[in-house]
PDB file of C-alpha atoms in Angstrom:
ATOM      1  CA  UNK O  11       0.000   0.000   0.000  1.00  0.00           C
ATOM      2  CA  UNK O  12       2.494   2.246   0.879  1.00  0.00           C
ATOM      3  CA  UNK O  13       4.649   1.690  -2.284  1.00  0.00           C
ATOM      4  CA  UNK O  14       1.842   2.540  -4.463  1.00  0.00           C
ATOM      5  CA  UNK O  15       1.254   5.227  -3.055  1.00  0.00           C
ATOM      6  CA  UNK O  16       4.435   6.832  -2.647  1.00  0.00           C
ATOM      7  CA  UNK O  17       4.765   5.591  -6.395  1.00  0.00           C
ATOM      8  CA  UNK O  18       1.311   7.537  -7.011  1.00  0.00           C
ATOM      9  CA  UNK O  19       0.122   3.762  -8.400  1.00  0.00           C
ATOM     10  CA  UNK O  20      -3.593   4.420  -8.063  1.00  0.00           C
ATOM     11  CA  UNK O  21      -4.568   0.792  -9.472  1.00  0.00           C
ATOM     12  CA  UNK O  22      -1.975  -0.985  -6.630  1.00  0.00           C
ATOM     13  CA  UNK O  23      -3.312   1.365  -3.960  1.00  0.00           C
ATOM     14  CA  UNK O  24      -6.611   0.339  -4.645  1.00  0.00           C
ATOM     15  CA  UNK O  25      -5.761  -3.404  -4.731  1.00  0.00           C
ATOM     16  CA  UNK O  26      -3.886  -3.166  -1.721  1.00  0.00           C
ATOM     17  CA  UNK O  27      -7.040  -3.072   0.163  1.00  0.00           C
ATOM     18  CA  UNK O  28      -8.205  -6.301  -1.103  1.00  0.00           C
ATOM     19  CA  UNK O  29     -11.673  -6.625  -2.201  1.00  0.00           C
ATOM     20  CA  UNK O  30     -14.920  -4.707  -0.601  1.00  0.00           C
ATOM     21  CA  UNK O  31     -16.022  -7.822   1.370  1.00  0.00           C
ATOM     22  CA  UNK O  32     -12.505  -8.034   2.883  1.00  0.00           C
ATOM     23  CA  UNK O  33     -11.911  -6.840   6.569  1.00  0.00           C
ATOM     24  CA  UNK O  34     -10.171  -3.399   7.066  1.00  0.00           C
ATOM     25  CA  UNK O  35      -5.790  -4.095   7.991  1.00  0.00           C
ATOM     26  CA  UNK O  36      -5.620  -3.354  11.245  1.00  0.00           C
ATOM     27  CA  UNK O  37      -3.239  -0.761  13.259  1.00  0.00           C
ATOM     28  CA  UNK O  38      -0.369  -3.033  13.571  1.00  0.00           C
ATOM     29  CA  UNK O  39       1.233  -3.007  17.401  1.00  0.00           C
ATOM     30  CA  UNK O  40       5.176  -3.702  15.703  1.00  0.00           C
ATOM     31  CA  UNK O  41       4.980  -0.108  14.015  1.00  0.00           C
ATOM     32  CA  UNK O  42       2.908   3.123  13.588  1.00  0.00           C
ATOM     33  CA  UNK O  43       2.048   3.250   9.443  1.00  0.00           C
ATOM     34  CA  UNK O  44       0.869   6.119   7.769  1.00  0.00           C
ATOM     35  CA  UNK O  45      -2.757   5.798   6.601  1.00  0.00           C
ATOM     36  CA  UNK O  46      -3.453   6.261   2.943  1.00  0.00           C
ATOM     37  CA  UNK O  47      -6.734   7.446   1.120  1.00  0.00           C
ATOM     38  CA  UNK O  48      -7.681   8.626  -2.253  1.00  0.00           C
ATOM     39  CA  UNK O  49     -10.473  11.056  -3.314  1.00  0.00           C
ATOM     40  CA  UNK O  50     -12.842   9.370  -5.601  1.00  0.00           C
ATOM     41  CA  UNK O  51     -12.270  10.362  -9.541  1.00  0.00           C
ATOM     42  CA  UNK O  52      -9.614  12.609  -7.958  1.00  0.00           C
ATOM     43  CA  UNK O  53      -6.328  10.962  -7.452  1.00  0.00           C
ATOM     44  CA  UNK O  54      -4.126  13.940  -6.601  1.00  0.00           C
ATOM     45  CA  UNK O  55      -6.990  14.868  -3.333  1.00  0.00           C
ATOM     46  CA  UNK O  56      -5.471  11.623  -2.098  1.00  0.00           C
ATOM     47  CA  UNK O  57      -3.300  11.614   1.129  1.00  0.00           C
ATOM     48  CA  UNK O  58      -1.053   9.588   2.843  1.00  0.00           C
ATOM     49  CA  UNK O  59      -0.416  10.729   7.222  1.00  0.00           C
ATOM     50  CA  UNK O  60      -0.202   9.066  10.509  1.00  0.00           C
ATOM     51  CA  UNK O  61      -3.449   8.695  12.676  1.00  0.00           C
ATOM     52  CA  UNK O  62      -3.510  10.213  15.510  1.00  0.00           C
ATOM     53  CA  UNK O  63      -3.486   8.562  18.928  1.00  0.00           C
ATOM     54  CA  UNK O  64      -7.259   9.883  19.122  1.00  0.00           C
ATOM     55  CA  UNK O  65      -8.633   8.650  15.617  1.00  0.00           C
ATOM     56  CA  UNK O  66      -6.738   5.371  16.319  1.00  0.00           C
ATOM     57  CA  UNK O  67      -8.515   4.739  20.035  1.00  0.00           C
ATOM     58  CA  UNK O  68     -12.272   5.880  17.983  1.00  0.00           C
ATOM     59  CA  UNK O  69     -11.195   3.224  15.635  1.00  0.00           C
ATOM     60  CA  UNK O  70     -10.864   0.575  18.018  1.00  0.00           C
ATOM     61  CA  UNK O  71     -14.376   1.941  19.906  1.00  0.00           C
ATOM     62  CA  UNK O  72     -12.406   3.017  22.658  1.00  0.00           C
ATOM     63  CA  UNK O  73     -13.039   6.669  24.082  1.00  0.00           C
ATOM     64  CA  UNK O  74     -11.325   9.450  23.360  1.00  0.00           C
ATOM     65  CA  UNK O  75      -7.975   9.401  25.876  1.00  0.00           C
ATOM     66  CA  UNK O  76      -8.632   6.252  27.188  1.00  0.00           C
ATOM     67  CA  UNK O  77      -4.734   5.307  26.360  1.00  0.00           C
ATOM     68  CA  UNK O  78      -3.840   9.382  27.380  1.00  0.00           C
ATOM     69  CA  UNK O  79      -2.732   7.768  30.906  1.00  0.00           C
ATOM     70  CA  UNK O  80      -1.099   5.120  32.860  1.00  0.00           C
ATOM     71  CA  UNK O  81      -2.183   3.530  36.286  1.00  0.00           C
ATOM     72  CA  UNK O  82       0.106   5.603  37.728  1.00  0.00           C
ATOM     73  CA  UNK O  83      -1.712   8.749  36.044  1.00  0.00           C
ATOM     74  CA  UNK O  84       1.567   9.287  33.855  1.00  0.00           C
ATOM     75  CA  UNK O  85       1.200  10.314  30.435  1.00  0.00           C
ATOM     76  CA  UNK O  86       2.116   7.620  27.890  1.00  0.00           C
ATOM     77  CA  UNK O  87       4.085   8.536  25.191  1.00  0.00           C
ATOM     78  CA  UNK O  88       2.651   8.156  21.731  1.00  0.00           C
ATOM     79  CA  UNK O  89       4.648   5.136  20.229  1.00  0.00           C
ATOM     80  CA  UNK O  90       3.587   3.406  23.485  1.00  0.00           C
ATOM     81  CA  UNK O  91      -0.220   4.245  22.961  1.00  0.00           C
ATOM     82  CA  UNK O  92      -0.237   3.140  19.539  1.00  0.00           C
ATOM     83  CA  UNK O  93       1.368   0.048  20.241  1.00  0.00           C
ATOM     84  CA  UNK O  94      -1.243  -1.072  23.342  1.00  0.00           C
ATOM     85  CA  UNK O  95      -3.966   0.239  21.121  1.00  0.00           C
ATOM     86  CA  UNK O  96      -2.701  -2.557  17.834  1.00  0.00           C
ATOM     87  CA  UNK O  97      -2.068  -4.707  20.607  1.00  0.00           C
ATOM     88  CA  UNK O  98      -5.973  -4.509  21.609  1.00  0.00           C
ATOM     89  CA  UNK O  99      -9.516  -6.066  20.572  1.00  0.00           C
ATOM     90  CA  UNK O 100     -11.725  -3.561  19.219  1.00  0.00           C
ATOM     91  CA  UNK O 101     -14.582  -3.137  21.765  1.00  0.00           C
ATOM     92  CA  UNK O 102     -17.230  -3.734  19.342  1.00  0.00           C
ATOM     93  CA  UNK O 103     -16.021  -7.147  18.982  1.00  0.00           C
ATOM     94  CA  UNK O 104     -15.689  -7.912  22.380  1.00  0.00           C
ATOM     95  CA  UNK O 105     -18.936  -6.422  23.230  1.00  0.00           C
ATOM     96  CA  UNK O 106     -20.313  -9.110  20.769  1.00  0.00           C
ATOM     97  CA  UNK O 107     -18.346 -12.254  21.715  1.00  0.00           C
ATOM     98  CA  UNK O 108     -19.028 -11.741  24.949  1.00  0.00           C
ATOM     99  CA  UNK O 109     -23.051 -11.374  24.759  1.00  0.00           C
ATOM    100  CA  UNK O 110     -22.580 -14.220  22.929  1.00  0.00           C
ATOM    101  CA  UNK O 111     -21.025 -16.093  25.794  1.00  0.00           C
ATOM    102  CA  UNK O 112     -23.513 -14.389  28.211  1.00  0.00           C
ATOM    103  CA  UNK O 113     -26.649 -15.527  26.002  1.00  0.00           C
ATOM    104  CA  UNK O 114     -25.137 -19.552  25.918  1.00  0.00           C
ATOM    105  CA  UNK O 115     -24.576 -19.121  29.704  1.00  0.00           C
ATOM    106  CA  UNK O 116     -27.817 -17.723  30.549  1.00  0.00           C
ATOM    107  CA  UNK O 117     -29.507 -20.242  28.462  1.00  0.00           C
ATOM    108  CA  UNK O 118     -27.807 -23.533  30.223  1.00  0.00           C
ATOM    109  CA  UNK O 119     -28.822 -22.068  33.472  1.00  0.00           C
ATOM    110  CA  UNK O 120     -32.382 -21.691  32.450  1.00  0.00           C
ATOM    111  CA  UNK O 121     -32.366 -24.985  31.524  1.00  0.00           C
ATOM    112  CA  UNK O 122     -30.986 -26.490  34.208  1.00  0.00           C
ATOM    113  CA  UNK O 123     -33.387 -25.124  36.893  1.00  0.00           C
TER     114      UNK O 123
END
């Protein structure tokens, strides 16, 4: 993805996202990549920059500054937030897998009463 775009490949950008039906690439936890979009019918409104620590924590569902501060209430530095943030499920997700596991639970126990 990146090599397209840096080579201003529209057709390899695009492809580099796999087909519609394919999920998203993640934020990966081993290093903070630039993000890379292209206007439609407008190639050179495309852009390539970093998200910020913000965009990537609404990404994930998290709110905004959740990753702001340590236990300790220290402020963690960016590289650090980015990686615990690629390092994390996306709350959606686990919201889902775990009603999931609450609904089979709460059926058994209905059943077994």
């Amino acid at each position: 993805m990146r090599g397209a775009a840096k080579r201003q490949e529209e057709t390899s950008f695009r492809n580099s996202f796999g087909l519609p039906t394919d999920p998203f690439p993640t934020l990966l936890a081993s290093d903070v990549t630039p993000f890379a979009f292209w206007y439609e019918g407008d190639p050179e409104g495309g852009c390539i920059r970093f998200l910020t620590e913000t965009e990537s924590e609404r990404l994930m569902g998290l709110p905004e500054g959740w990753t702001k501060y340590g236990a300790d209430g220290v402020e963690i530095r960016p590289l650090q937030r980015y990686k615990a943030l690629g390092n994390a499920i996306a709350l959606p997700c686990a919201d889902y897998i775990m009603a999931g596991i609450y609904e089979v639970l709460a059926d058994r126990a209905g059943k077994e009463e």
